[in-house]
XYZ file of C-alpha atoms in Angstrom:
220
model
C -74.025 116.532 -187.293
C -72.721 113.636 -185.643
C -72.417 109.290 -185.658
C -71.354 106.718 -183.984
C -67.862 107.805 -184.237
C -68.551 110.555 -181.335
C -69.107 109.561 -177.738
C -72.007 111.729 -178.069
C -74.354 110.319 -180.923
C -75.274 106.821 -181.963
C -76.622 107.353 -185.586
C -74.959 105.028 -187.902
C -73.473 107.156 -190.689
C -75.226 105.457 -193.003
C -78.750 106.115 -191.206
C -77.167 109.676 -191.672
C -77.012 109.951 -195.023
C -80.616 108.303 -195.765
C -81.864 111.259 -193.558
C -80.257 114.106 -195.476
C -81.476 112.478 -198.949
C -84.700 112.454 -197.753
C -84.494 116.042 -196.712
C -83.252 116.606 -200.398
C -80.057 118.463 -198.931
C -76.995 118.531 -201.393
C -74.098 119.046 -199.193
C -73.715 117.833 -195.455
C -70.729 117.323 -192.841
C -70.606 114.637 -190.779
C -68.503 117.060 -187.502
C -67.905 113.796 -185.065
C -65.778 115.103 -181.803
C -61.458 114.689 -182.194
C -62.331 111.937 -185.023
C -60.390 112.748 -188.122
C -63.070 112.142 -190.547
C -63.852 108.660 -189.550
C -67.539 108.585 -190.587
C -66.460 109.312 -193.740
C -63.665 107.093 -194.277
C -66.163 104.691 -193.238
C -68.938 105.455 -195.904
C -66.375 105.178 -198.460
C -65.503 102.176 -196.622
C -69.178 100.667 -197.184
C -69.345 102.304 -200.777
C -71.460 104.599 -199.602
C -69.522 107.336 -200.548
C -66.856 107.670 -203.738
C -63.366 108.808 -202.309
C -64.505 112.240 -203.216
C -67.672 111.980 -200.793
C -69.782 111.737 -203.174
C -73.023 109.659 -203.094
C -72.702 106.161 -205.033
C -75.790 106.196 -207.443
C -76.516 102.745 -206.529
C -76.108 102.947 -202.848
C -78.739 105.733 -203.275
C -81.086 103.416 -206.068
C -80.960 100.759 -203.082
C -82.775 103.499 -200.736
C -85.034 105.043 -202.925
C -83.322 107.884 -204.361
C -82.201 107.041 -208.213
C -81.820 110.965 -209.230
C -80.205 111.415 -205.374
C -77.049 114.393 -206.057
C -75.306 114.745 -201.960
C -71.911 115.338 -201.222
C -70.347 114.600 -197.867
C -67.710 116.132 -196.435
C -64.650 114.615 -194.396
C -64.647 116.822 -190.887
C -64.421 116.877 -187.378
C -64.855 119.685 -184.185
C -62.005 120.068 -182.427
C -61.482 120.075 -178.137
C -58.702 122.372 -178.581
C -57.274 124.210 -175.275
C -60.069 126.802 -174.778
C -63.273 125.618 -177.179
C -64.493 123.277 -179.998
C -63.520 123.882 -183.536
C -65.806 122.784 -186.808
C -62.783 121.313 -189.090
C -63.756 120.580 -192.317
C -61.956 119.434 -195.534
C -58.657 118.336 -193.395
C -57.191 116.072 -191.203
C -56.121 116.568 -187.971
C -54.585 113.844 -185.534
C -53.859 113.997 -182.861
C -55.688 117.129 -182.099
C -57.833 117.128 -178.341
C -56.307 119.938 -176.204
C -54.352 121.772 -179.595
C -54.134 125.333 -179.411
C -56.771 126.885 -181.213
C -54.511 129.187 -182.984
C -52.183 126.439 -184.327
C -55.637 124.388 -184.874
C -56.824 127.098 -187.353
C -53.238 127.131 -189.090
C -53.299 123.501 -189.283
C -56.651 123.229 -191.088
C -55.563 126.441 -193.706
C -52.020 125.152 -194.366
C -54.356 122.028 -195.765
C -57.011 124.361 -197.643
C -59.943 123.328 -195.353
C -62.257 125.226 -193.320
C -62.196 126.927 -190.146
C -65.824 127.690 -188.229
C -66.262 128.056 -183.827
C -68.763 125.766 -182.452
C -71.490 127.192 -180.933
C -70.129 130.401 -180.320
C -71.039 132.139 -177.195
C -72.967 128.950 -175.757
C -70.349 128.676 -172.747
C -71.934 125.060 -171.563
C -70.460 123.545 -174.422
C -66.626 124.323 -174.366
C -67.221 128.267 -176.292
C -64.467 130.405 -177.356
C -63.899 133.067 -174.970
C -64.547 136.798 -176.956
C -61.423 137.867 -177.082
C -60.432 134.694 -179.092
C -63.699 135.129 -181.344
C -63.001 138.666 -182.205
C -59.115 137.592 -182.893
C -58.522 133.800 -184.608
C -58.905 133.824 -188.459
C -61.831 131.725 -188.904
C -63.352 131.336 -192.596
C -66.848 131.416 -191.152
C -68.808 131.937 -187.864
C -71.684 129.556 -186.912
C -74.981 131.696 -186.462
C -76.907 129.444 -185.812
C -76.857 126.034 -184.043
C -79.327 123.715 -183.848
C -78.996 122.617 -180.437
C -77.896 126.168 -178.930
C -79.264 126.378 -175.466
C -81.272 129.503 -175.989
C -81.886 131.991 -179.037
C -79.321 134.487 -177.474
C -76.045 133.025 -177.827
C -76.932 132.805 -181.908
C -78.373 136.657 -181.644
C -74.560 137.330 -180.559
C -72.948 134.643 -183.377
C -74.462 136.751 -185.563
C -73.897 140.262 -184.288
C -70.080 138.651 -184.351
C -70.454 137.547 -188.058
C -71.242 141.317 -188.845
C -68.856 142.511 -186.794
C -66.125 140.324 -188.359
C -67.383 140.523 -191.599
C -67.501 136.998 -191.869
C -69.820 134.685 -193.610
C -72.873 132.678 -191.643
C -73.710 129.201 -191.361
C -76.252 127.373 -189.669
C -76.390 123.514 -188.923
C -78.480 121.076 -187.385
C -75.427 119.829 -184.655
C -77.883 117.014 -184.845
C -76.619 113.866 -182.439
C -79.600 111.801 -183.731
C -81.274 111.535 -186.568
C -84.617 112.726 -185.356
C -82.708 115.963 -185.013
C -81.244 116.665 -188.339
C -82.975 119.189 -190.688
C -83.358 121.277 -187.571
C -81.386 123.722 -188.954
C -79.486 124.151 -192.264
C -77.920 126.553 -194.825
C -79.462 127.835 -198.167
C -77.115 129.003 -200.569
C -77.713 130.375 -203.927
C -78.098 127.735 -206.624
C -78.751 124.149 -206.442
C -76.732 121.363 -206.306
C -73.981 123.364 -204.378
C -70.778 120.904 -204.990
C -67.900 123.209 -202.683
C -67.959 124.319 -199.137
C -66.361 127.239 -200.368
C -69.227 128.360 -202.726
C -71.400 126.942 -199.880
C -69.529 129.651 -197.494
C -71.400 132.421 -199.924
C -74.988 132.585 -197.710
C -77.551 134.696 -198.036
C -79.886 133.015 -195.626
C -80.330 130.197 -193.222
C -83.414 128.726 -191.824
C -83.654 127.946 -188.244
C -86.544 125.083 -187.194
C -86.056 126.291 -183.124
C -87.400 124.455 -180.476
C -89.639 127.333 -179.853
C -90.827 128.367 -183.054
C -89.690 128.537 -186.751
C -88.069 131.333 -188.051
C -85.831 132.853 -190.973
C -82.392 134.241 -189.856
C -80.539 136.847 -191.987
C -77.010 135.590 -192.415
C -74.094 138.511 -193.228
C -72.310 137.334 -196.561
C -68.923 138.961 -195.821
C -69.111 140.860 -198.708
């Protein structure tokens, strides 16, 4: 999802994190474009956050949500050279035109998280196939919330398979309205790691033409 700290969203990070707590999630990203995690920073900034990203219990008494458990994560998507890059648990700057190759090596040689942006949806700066089928990403994104039709996720996932790669869905919300769209289920509650996040069994897609369940390939 995205804030103010994108060119491309307005929701105040804040407004953000109210929306996910009411949606009872336990684990978000806030993905703003080339921004090195400055939402987050931000929220920490504002004691929204602790420094580990997690929610302050009485930020969350303030708003309503005493027994609140959410944990935000510091990311980015990347404009490298030939498509956007979900970046998450690193830093990156400066990073708009990287090679998506060195990109990828960047974020590992920190421990963080490699995923493709809207794979396959070529209005919005995609990977070409060759570099899907070829860059060691951690994950592939199945399903995005504001993909342009159903087919370009049909083909995220036939690449997830193919890969043997784990599947994620997310919102890509730019407002808030537009959050909750999409999302990932994992197996227990209270999911505290990306990493254990990354172990998906399913994701539910809220489309714009109708809602429906998407099988997501585990990896395993």
């Amino acid at each position: 999802m995205h804030s103010r700290f994108s060119p491309d969203s307005e929701s105040c990070p804040k407004g953000i994190v109210e929306r996910v707590l009411q949606l009872g999630y336990g684990l978000i990203a806030i993905t703003d474009h080339n921004s090195n995690a400055e939402a987050f920073d931000w929220l920490v900034t504002e004691k929204v956050l602790t420094p580990a990203g997690v929610v302050t219990a009485e930020w969350a008494k303030q708003r309503g949500f005493a027994a609140a458990k959410l944990r935000v994560l510091p990311g980015q998507e990347i404009s490298t050279a030939t498509g956007h890059l979900l970046c998450l648990i690193a830093r990156i700057r400066p990073c708009i035109g990287m090679d998506a190759g060195e990109a990828v090596e960047a974020i590992h040689a920190q421990g963080g998280v490699a995923i493709p942006a809207h794979p396959f949806d070529h209005r919005r700066a995609a990977f070409s196939e060759e570099e899907l089928d070829a860059l060691p990403f951690d994950a592939i994104e199945v399903v995005n919330g504001g993909a342009t039709n159903y087919q370009v996720n049909e083909l995220a996932l036939e690449l997830a398979k193919r890969r043997r790669l784990p599947g994620v869905a997310d919102s890509d919300g730019h407002s808030l309205e537009q959050i909750g769209r999409c999302h990932s289920e994992a197996a227990g509650a209270g999911v505290a790691e990306l990493r254990e996040l990354l172990r998906l069994q399913i994701s539910t897609f809220a489309g714009m033409i109708e809602p429906r369940v998407v099988e997501v390939f585990d990896g395993g």
